[in-house]
mmCIF file of C-alpha atoms in Angstrom:
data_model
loop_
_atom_site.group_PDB
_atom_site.id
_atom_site.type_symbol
_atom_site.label_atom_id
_atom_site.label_comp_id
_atom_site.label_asym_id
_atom_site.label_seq_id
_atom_site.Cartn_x
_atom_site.Cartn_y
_atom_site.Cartn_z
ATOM 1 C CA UNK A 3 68.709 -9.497 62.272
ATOM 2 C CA UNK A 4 65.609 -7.810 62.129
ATOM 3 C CA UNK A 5 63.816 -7.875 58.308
ATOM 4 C CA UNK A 6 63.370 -4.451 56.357
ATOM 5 C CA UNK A 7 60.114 -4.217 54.923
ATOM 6 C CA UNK A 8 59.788 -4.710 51.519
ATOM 7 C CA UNK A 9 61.018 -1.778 48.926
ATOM 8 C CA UNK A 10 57.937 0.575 48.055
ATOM 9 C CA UNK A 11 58.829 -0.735 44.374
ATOM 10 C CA UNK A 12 58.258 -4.206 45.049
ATOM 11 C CA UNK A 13 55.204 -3.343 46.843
ATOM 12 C CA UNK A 14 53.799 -1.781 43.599
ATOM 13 C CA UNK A 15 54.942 -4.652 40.819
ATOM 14 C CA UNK A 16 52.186 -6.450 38.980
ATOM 15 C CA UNK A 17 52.163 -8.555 35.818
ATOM 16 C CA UNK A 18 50.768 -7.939 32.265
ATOM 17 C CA UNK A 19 47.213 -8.807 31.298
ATOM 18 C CA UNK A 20 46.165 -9.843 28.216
ATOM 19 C CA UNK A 21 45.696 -7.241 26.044
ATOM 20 C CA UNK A 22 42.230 -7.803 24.684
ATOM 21 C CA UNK A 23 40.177 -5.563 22.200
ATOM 22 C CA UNK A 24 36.615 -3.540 22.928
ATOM 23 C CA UNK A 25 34.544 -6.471 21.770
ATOM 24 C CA UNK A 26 35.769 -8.020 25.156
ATOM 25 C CA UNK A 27 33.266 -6.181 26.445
ATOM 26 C CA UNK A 28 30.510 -8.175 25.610
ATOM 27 C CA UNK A 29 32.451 -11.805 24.956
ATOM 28 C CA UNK A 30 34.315 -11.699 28.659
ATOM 29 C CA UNK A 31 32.917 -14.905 31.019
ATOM 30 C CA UNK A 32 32.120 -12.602 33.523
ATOM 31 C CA UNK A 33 30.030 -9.103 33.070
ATOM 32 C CA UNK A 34 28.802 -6.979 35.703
ATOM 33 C CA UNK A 35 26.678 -4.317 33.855
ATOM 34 C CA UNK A 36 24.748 -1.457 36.144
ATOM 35 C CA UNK A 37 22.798 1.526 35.366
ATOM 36 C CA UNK A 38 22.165 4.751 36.692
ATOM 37 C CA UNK A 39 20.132 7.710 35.864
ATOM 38 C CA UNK A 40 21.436 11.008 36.445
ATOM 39 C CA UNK A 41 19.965 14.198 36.436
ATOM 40 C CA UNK A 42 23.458 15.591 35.460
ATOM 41 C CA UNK A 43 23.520 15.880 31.372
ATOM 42 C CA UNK A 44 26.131 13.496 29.657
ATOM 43 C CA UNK A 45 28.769 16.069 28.851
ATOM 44 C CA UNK A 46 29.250 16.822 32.236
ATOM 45 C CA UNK A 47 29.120 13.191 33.614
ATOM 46 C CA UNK A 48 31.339 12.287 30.646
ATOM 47 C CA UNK A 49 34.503 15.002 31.129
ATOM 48 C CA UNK A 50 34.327 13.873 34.832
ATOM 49 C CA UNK A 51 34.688 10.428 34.018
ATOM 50 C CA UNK A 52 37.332 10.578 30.819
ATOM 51 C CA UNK A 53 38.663 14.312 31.111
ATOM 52 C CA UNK A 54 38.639 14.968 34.881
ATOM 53 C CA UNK A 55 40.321 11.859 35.689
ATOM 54 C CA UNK A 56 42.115 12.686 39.182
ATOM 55 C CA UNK A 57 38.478 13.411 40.685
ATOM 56 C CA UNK A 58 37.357 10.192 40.735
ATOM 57 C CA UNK A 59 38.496 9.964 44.400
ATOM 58 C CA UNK A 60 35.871 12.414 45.103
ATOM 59 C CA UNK A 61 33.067 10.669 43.810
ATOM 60 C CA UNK A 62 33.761 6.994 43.800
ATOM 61 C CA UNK A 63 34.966 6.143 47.516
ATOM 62 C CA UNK A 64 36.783 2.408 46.085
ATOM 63 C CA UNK A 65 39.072 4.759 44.177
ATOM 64 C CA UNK A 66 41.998 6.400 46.197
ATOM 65 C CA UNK A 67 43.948 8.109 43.497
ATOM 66 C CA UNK A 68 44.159 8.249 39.361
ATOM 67 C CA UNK A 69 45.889 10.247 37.056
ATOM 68 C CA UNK A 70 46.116 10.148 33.457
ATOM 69 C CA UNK A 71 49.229 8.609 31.898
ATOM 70 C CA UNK A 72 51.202 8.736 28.190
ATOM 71 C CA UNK A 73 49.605 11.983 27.714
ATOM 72 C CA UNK A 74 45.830 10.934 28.408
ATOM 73 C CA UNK A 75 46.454 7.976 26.593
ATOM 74 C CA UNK A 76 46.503 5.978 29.866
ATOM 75 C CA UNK A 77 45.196 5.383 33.332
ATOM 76 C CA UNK A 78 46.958 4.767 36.644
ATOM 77 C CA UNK A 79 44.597 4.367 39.387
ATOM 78 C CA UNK A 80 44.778 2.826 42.799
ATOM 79 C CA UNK A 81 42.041 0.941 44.760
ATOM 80 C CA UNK A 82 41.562 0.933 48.548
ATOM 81 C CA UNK A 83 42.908 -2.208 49.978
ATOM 82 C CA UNK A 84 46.244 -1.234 47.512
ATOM 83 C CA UNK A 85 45.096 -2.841 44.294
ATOM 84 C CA UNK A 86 46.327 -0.775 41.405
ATOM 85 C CA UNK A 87 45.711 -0.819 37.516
ATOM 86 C CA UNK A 88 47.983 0.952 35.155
ATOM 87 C CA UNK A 89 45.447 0.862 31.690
ATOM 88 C CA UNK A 90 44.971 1.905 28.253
ATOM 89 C CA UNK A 91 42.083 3.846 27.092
ATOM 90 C CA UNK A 92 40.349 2.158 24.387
ATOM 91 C CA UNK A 93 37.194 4.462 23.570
ATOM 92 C CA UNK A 94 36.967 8.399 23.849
ATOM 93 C CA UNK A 95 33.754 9.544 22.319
ATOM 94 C CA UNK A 96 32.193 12.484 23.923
ATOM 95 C CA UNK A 97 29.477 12.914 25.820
ATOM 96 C CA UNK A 98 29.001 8.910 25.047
ATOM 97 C CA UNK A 99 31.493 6.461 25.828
ATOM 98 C CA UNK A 100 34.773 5.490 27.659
ATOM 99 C CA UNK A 101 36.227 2.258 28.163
ATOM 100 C CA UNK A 102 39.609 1.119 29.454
ATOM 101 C CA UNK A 103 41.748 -1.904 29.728
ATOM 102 C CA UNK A 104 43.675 -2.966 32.609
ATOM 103 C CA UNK A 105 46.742 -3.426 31.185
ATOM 104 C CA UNK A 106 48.699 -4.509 34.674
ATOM 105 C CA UNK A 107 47.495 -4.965 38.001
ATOM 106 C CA UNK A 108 48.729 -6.492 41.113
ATOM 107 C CA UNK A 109 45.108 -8.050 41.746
ATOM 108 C CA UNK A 110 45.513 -12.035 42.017
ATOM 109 C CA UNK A 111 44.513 -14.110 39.297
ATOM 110 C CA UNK A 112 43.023 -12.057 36.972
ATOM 111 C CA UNK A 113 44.086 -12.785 33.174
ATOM 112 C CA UNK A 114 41.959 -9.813 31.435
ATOM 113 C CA UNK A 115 39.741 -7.096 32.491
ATOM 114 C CA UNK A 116 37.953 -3.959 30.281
ATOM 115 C CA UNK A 117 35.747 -1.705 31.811
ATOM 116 C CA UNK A 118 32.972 0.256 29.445
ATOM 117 C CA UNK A 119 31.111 3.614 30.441
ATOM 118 C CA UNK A 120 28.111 4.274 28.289
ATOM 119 C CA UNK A 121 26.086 7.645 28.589
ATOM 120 C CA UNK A 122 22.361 8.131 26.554
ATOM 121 C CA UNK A 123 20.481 11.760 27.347
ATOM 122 C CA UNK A 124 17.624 11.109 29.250
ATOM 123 C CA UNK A 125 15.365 14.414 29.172
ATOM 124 C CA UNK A 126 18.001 17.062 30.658
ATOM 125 C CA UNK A 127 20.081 13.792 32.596
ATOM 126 C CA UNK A 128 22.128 10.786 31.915
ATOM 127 C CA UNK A 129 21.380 6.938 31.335
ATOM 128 C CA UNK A 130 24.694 5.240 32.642
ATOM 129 C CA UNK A 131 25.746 1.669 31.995
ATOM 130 C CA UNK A 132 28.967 0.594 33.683
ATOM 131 C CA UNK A 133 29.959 -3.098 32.294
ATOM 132 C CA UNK A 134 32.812 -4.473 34.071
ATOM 133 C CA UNK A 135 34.400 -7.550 32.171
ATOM 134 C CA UNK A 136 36.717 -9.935 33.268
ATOM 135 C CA UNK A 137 38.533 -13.510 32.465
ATOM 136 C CA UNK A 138 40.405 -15.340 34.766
ATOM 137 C CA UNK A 139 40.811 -18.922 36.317
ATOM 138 C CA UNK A 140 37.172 -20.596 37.438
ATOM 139 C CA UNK A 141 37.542 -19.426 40.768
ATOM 140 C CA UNK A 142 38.443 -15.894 40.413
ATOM 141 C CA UNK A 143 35.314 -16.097 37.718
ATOM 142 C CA UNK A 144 33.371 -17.262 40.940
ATOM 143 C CA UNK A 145 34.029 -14.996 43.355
ATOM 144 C CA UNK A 146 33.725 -11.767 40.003
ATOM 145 C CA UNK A 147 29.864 -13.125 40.386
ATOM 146 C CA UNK A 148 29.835 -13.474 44.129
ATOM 147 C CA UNK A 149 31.169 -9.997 44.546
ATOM 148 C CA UNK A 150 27.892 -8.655 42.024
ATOM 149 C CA UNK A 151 26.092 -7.029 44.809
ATOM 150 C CA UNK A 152 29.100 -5.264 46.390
ATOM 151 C CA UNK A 153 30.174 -4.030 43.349
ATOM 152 C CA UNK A 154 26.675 -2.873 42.597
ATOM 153 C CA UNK A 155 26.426 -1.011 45.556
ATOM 154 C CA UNK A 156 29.653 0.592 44.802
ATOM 155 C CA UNK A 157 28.662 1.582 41.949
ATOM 156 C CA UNK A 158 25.141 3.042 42.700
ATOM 157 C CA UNK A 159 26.833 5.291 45.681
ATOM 158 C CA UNK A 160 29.850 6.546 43.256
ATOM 159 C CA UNK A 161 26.229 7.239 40.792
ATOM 160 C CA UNK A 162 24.864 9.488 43.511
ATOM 161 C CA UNK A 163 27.783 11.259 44.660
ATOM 162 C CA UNK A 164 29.056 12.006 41.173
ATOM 163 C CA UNK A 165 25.440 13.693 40.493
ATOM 164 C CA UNK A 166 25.458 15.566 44.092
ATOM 165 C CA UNK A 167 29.177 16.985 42.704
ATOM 166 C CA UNK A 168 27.868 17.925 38.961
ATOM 167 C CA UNK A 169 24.203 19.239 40.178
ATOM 168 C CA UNK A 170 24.789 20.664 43.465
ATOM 169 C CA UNK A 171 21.677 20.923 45.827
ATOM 170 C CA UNK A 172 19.360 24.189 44.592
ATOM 171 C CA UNK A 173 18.688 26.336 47.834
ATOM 172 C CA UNK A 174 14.800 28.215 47.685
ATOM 173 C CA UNK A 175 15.040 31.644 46.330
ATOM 174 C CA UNK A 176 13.914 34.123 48.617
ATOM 175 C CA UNK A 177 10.171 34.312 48.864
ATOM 176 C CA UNK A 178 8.854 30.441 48.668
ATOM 177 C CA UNK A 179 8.478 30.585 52.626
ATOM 178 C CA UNK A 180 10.446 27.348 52.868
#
């Protein structure tokens, strides 16, 4: 008898996290902080990361959909490779922060994870400092470390394309001869 693949259901079950507070942030064994400097100015990098949730596809290629959930309250997003995250938003302050807990996830071994946006004015642009923090057994704590650089790349291209979408490239005005 031939075997049915599995239903789409099962394919999408994950277990609870533990549901840790914002101070996680900077207690968590393992944090991966980057920054970024955008020309874009924070309210505009801020509603496209907290209000403008479903276009983070466009701008940050590990992400393949999100959508709010429990009326903004919540996030269900879903990474390439078919890791997804169904998370509570833990700070909303405009134009400065946003941070989220993953709440459930089908990623192995991971017991807690927060992620924290935080956006200073620089001149007309945006300082941006992306902490990821996570708990888990030693070796998922090992490879969180040994996956710094990817993650950091990641993160710089999603930096770049985000600004390309919220400051599009100026074309000369008529008359500069370029």
């Amino acid at each position: 008898m031939a075997r049915r693949p599995p239903h789409r259901s099962a394919l999408r079950s994950g277990r609870r996290l533990d549901p840790v507070e914002l101070e996680f942030v900077s207690s968590a064994p393992v944090r991966l902080v980057f920054t970024a400097a955008l020309a874009a100015p924070p309210s505009a990098v801020h509603r496209s990361l907290a209000e403008e949730v479903g276009s983070w596809p466009s701008w940050f290629r590990a992400v393949v959909s999100a959508m709010p959930t429990g009326g903004g309250a919540g996030r269900a997003v879903r990474l390439r490779g078919g890791v997804f995250f169904q998370e509570t938003i833990m700070a909303h302050e405009p134009d400065t922060r946003y941070a989220y807990r993953v709440d459930e996830t089908n990623a192995p071994a991971v017991r807690a994870m927060l992620e924290e946006w935080v956006l200073s004015p620089v001149g007309s642009g945006t300082r941006v400092r992306w902490t990821m923090a996570a708990d888990g057994p030693s070796a998922f704590l090992t490879v969180m470390r040994l996956a710094r650089p990817g993650v950091g790349m990641s993160f710089r291209d999603a930096m770049r394309r985000l600004d390309r979408r919220l400051i599009p490239a100026r074309h000369p005005s008529s008359g500069t001869g370029r």
